[in-house]
PDB file of C-alpha atoms in Angstrom:
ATOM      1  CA  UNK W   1       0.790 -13.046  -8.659  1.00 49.00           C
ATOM      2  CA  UNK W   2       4.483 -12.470  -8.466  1.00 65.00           C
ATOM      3  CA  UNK W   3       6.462 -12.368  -5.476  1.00 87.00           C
ATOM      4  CA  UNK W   4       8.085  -9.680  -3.524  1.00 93.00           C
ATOM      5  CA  UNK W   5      10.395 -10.646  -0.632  1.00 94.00           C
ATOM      6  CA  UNK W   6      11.666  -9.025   2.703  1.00 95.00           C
ATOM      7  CA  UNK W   7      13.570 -10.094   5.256  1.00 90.00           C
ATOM      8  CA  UNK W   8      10.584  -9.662   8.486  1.00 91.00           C
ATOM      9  CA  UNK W   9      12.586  -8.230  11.218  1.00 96.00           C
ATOM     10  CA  UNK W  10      16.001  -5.920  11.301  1.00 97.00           C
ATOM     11  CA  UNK W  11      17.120  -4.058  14.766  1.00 97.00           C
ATOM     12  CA  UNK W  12      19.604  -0.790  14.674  1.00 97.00           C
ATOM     13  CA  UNK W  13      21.101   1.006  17.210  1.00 97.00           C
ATOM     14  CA  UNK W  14      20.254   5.075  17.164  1.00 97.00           C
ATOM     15  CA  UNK W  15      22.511   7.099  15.371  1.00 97.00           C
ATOM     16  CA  UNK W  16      23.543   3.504  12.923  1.00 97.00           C
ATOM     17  CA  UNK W  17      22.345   3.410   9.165  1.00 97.00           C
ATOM     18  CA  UNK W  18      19.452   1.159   8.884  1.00 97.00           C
ATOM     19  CA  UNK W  19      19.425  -1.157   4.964  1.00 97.00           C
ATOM     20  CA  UNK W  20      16.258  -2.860   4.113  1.00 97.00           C
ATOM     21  CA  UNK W  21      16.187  -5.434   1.788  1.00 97.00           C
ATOM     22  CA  UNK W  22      13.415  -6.423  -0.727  1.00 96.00           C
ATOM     23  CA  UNK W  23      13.358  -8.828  -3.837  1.00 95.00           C
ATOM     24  CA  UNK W  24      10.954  -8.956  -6.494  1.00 92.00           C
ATOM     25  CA  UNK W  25      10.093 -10.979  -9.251  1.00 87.00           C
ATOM     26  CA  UNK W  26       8.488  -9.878 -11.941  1.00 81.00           C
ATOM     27  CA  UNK W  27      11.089  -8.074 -14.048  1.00 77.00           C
ATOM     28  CA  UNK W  28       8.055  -6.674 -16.009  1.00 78.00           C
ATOM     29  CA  UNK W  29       8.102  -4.060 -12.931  1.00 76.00           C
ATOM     30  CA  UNK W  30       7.825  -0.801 -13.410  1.00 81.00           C
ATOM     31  CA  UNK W  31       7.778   1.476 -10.509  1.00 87.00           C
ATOM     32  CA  UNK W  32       9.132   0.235  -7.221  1.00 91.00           C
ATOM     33  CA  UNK W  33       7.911   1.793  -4.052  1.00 93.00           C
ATOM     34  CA  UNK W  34       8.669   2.283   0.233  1.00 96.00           C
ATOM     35  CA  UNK W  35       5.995   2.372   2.249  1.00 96.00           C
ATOM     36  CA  UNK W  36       6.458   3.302   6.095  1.00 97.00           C
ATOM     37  CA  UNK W  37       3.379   2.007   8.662  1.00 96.00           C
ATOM     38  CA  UNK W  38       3.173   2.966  12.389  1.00 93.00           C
ATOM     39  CA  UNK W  39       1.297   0.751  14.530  1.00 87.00           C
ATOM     40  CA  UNK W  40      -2.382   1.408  14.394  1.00 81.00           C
ATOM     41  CA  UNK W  41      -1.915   3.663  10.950  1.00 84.00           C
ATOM     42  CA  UNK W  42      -2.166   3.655   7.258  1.00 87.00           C
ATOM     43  CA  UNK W  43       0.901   3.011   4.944  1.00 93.00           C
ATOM     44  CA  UNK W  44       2.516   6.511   4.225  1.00 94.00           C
ATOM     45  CA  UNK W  45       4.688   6.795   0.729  1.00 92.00           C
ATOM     46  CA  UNK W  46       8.318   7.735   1.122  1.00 94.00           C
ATOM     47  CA  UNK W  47      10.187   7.286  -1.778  1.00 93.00           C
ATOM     48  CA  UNK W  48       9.748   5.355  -5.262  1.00 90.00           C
ATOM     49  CA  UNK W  49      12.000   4.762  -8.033  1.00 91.00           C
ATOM     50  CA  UNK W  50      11.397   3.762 -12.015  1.00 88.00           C
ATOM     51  CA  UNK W  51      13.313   0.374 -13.152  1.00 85.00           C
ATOM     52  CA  UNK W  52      15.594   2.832 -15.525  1.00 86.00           C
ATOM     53  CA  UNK W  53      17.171   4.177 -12.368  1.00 88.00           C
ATOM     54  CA  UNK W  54      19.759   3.051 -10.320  1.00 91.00           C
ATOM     55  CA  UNK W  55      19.940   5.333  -7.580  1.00 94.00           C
ATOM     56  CA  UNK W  56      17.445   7.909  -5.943  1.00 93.00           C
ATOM     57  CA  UNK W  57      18.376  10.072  -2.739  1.00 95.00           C
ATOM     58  CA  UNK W  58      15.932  12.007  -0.789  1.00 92.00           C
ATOM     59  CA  UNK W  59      17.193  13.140   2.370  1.00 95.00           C
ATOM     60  CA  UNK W  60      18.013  10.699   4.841  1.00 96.00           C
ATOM     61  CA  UNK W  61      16.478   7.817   2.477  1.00 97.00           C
ATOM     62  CA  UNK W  62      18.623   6.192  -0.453  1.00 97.00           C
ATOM     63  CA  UNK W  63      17.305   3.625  -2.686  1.00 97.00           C
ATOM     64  CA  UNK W  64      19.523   1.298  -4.744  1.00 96.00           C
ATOM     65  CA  UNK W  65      17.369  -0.919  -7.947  1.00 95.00           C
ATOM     66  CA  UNK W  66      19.825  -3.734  -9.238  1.00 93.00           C
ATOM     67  CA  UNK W  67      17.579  -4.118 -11.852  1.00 90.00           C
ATOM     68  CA  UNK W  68      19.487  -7.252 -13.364  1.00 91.00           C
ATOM     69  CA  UNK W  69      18.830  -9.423  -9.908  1.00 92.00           C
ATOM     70  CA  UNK W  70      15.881  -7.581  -9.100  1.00 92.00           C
ATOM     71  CA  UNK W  71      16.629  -6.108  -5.510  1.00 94.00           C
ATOM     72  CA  UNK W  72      15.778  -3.243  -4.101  1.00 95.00           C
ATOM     73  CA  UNK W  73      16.805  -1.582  -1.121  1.00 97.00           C
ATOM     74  CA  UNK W  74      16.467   1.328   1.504  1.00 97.00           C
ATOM     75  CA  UNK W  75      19.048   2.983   2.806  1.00 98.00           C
ATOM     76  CA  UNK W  76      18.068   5.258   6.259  1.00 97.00           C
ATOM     77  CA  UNK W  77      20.955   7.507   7.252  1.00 97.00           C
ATOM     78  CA  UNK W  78      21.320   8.793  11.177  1.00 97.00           C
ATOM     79  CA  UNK W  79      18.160   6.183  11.899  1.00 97.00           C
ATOM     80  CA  UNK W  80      16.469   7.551  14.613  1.00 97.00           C
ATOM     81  CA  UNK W  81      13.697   5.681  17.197  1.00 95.00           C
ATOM     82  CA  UNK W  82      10.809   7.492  15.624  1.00 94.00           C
ATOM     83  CA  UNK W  83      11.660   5.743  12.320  1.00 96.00           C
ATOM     84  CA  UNK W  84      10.578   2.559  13.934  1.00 97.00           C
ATOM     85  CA  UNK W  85       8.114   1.158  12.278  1.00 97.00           C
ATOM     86  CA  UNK W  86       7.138  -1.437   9.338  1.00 97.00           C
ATOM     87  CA  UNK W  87       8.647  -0.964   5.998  1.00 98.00           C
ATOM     88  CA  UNK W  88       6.742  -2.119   2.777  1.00 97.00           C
ATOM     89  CA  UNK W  89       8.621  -2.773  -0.805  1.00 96.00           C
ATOM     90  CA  UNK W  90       5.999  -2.745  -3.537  1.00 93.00           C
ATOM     91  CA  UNK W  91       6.117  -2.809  -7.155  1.00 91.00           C
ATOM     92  CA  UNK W  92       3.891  -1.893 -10.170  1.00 87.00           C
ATOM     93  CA  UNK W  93       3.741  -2.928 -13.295  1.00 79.00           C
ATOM     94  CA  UNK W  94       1.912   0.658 -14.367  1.00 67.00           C
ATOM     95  CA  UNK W  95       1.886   3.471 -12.365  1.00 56.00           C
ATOM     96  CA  UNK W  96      -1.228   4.144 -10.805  1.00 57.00           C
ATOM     97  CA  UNK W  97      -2.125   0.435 -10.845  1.00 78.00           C
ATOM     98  CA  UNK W  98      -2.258  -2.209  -8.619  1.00 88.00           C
ATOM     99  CA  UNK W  99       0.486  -1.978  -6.058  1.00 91.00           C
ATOM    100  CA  UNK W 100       2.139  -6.065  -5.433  1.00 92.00           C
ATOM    101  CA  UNK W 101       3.440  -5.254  -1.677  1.00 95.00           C
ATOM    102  CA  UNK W 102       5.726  -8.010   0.451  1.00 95.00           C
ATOM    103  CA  UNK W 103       5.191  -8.621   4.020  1.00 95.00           C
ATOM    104  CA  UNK W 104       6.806  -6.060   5.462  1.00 96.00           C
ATOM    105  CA  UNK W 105      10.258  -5.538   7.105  1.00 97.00           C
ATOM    106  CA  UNK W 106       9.936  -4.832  10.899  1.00 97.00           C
ATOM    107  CA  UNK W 107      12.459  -1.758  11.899  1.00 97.00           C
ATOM    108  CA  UNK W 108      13.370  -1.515  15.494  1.00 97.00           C
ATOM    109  CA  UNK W 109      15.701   0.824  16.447  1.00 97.00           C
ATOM    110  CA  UNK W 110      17.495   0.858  19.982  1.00 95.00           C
ATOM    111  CA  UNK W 111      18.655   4.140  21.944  1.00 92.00           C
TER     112      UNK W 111
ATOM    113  CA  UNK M   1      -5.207  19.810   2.368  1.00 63.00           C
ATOM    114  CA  UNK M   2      -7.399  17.063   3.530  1.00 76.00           C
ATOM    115  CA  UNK M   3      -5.609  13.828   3.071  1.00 92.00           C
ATOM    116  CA  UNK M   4      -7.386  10.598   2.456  1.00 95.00           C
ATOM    117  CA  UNK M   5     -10.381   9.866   4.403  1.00 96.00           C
ATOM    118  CA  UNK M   6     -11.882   6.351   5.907  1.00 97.00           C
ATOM    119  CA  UNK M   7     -14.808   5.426   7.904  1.00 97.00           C
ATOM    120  CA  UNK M   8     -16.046   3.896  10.098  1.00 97.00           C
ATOM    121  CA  UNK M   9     -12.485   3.476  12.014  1.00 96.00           C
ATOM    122  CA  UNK M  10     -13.388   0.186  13.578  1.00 96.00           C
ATOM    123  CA  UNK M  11     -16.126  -2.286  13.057  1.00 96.00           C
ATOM    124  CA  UNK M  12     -17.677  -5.516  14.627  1.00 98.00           C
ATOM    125  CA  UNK M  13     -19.923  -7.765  12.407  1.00 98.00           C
ATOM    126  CA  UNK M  14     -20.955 -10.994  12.542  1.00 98.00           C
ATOM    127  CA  UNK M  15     -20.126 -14.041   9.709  1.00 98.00           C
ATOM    128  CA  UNK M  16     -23.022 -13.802   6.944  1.00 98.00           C
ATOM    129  CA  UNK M  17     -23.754 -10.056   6.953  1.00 98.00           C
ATOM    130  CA  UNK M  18     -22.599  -7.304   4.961  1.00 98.00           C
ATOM    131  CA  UNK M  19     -20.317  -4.530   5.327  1.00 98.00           C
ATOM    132  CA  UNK M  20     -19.804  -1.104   3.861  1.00 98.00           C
ATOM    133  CA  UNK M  21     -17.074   0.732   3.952  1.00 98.00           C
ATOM    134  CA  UNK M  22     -16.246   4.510   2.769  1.00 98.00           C
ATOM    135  CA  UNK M  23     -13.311   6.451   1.471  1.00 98.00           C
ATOM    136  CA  UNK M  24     -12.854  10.322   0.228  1.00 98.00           C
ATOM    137  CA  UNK M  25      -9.917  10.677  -1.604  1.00 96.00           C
ATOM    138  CA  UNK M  26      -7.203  13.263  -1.469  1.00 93.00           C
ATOM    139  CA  UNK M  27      -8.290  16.450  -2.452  1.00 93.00           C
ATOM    140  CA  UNK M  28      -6.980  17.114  -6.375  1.00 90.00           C
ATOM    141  CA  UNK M  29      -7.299  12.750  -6.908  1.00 91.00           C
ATOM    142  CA  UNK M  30     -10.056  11.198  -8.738  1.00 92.00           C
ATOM    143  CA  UNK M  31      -8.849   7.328  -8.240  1.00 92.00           C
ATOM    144  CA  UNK M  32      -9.564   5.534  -5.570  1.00 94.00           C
ATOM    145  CA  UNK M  33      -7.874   1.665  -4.948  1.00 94.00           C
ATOM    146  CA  UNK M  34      -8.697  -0.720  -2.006  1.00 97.00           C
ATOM    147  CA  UNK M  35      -6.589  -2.662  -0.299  1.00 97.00           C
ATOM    148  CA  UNK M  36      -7.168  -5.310   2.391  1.00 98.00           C
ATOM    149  CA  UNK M  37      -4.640  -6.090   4.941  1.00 96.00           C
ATOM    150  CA  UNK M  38      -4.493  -9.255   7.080  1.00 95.00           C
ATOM    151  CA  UNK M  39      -2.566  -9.517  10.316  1.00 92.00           C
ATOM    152  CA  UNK M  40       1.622  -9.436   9.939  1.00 89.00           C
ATOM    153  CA  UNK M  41       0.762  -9.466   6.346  1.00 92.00           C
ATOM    154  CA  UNK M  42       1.369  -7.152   3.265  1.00 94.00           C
ATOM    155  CA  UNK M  43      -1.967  -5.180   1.304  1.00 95.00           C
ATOM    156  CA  UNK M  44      -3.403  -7.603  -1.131  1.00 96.00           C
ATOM    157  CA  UNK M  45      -5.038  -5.765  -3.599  1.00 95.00           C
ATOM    158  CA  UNK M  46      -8.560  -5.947  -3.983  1.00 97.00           C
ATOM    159  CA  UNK M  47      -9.386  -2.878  -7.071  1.00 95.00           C
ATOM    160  CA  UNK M  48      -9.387   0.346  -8.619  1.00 94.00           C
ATOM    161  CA  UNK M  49     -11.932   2.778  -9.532  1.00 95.00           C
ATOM    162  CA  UNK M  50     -11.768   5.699 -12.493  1.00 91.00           C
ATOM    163  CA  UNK M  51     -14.036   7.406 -13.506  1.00 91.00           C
ATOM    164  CA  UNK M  52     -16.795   5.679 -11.770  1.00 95.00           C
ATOM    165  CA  UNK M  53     -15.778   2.422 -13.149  1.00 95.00           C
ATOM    166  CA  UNK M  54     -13.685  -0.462 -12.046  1.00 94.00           C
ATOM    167  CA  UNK M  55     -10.524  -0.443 -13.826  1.00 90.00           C
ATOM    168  CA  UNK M  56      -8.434  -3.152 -12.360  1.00 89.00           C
ATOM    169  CA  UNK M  57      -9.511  -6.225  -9.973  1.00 93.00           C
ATOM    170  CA  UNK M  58      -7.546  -8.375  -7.497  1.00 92.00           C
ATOM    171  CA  UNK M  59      -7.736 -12.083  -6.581  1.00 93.00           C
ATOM    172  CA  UNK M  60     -11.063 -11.307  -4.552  1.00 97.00           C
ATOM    173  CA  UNK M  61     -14.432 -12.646  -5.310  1.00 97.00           C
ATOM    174  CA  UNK M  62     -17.740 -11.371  -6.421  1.00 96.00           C
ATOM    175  CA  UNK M  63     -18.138 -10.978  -2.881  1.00 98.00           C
ATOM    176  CA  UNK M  64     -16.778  -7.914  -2.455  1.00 98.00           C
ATOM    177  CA  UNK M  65     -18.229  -5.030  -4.508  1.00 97.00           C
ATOM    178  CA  UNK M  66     -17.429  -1.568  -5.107  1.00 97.00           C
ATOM    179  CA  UNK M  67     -18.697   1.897  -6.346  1.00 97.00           C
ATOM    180  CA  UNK M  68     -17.467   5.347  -6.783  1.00 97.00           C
ATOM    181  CA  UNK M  69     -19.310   8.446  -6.596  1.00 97.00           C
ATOM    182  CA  UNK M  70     -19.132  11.738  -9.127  1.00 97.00           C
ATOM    183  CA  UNK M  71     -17.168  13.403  -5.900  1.00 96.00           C
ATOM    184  CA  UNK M  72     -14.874  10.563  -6.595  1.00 96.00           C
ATOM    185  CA  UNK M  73     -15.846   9.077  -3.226  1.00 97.00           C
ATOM    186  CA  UNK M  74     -15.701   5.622  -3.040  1.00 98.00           C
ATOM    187  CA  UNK M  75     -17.651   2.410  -1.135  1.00 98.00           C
ATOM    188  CA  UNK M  76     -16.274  -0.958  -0.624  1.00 98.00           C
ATOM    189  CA  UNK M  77     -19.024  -3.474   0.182  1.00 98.00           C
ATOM    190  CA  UNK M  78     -18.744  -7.103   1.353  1.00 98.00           C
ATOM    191  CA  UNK M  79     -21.328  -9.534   1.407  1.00 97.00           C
ATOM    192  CA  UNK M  80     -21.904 -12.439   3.579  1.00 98.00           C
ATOM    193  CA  UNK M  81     -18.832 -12.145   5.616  1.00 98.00           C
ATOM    194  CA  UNK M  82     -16.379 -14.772   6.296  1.00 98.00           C
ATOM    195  CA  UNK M  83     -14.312 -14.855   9.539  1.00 98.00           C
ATOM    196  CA  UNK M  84     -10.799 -14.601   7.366  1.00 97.00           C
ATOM    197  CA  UNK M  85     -12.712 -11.308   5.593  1.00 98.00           C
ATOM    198  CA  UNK M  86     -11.242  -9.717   9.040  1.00 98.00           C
ATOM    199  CA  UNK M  87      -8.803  -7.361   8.343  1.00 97.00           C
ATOM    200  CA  UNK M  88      -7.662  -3.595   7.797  1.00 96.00           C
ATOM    201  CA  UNK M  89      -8.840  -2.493   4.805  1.00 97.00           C
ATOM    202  CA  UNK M  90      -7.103   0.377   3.627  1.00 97.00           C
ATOM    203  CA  UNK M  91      -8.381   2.974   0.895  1.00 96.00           C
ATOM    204  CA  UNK M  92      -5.793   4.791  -1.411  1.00 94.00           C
ATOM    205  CA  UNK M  93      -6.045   7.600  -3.476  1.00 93.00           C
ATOM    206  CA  UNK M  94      -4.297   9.317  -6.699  1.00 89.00           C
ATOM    207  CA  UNK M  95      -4.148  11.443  -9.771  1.00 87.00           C
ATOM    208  CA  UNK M  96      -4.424   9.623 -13.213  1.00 80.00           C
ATOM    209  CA  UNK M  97      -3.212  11.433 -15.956  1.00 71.00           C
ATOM    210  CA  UNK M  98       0.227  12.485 -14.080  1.00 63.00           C
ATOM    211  CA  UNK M  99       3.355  11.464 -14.738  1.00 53.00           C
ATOM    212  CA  UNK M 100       3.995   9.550 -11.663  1.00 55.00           C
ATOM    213  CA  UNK M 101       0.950   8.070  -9.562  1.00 66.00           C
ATOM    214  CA  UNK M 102       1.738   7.992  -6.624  1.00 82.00           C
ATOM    215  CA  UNK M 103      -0.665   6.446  -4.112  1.00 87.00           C
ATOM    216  CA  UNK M 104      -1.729   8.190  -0.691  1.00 90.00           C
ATOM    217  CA  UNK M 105      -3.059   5.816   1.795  1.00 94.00           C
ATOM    218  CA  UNK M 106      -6.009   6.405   4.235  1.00 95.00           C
ATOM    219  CA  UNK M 107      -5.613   5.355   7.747  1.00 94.00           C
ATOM    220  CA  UNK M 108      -7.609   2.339   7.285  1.00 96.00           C
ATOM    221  CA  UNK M 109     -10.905   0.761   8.394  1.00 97.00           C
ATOM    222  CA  UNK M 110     -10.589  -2.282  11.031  1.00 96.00           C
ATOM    223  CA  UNK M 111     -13.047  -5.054  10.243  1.00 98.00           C
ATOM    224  CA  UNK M 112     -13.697  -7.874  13.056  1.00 98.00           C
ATOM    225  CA  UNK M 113     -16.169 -10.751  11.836  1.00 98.00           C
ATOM    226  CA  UNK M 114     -17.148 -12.895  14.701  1.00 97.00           C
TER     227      UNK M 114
END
């Protein structure tokens, strides 16, 4: 299938903004998507964004889509320690579809 | 508002049996995806299920199985189980027919096949 890409590992000091990066592929893509997972847990949906957006703020979470070089990104204001966790980028071609996740971007944040 | 539902939470099984696994979906959803997870790796999709009937299928083969139930319940089964079958398998649920679809997570089922 196509590819989604994320840098694996990113370390923040408390307090500092955290950015997450994540490229994708397939410019076919629909809905893009951040998932948070805590060790030992399930994937837990934060924010998502159609490809006819550029911008979508909720809270402390901003996402940029650069549609035309197909990034993505996550923007965490004020990170804290409890937002330590694994972040997923995912994309779908149809909402409610199959869901084309990277790796996973490891977030540790230092007090 | 129950959230998505998964069980057994861990399980042990040994290379050429079979597995089943269960999810209950979100209360309000009716569709019900799997999801398998390796170690350090992203959720490969494995398929969807609507209306009792598989709607969309992953890379996985004939192997694994599924069903959903008229409570929208749903089992994932795996036959004759390979040691790289080991994994989390995670169960998501959501609405079809909204506008956006978005997709709640259970907390996952660990598989170990020894």
């Amino acid at each position: 299938g196509e590819d989604v890409e994320q840098s694996l590992f990113l370390s923040v000091r408390e307090g500092d903004s955290s950015v997450i990066n994540c490229t994708y592929t397939d410019s076919s893509s629909t809905y893009l998507y951040w998932y948070k997972q805590e060790p030992g847990a399930g994937l837990q949906l934060l924010t998502y964004i159609f490809s006819n957006m550029d911008m979508k703020q909720d809270q402390r979470l901003t996402v940029l889509l650069n549609k035309k070089d197909k990034h993505l990104s996550l923007r965490i204001a004020d990170t804290q320690t409890g937002d330590s966790a694994i972040y997923f980028c995912a994309e779908s071609t149809n909402s409610g579809y199959a869901l084309n996740f990277g790796k996973g971007t490891s977030l540790l944040v230092t007090p | 508002d129950a959230g998505v539902t998964q069980s057994p939470t861990h399980l042990i099984k040994t290379r050429g049996q079979q597995v089943t696994l269960r999810c209950s979906p979100k209360s309000g959803h009716d569709t019900v995806s799997w999801y398998q997870q390796a170690l350090g790796q992203g959720p490969q999709f494995i398929f969807q299920y609507y209306e009792e009937e598989e709607r969309q299928r992953g890379n996985f083969p004939d192997r694994f199985s599924g069903h959903q139930f008229p409570n929208y319940s749903s089992e994932l089964n795996v036959n004759a189980l390979l040691l790289g079958d080991s994994a989390l398998y995670l169960c998501a649920s959501s609405l079809m027919g909204q506008g956006v679809y978005e997709q709640y997570f259970g907390p996952g089922t660990r598989l170990t096949v020894t």
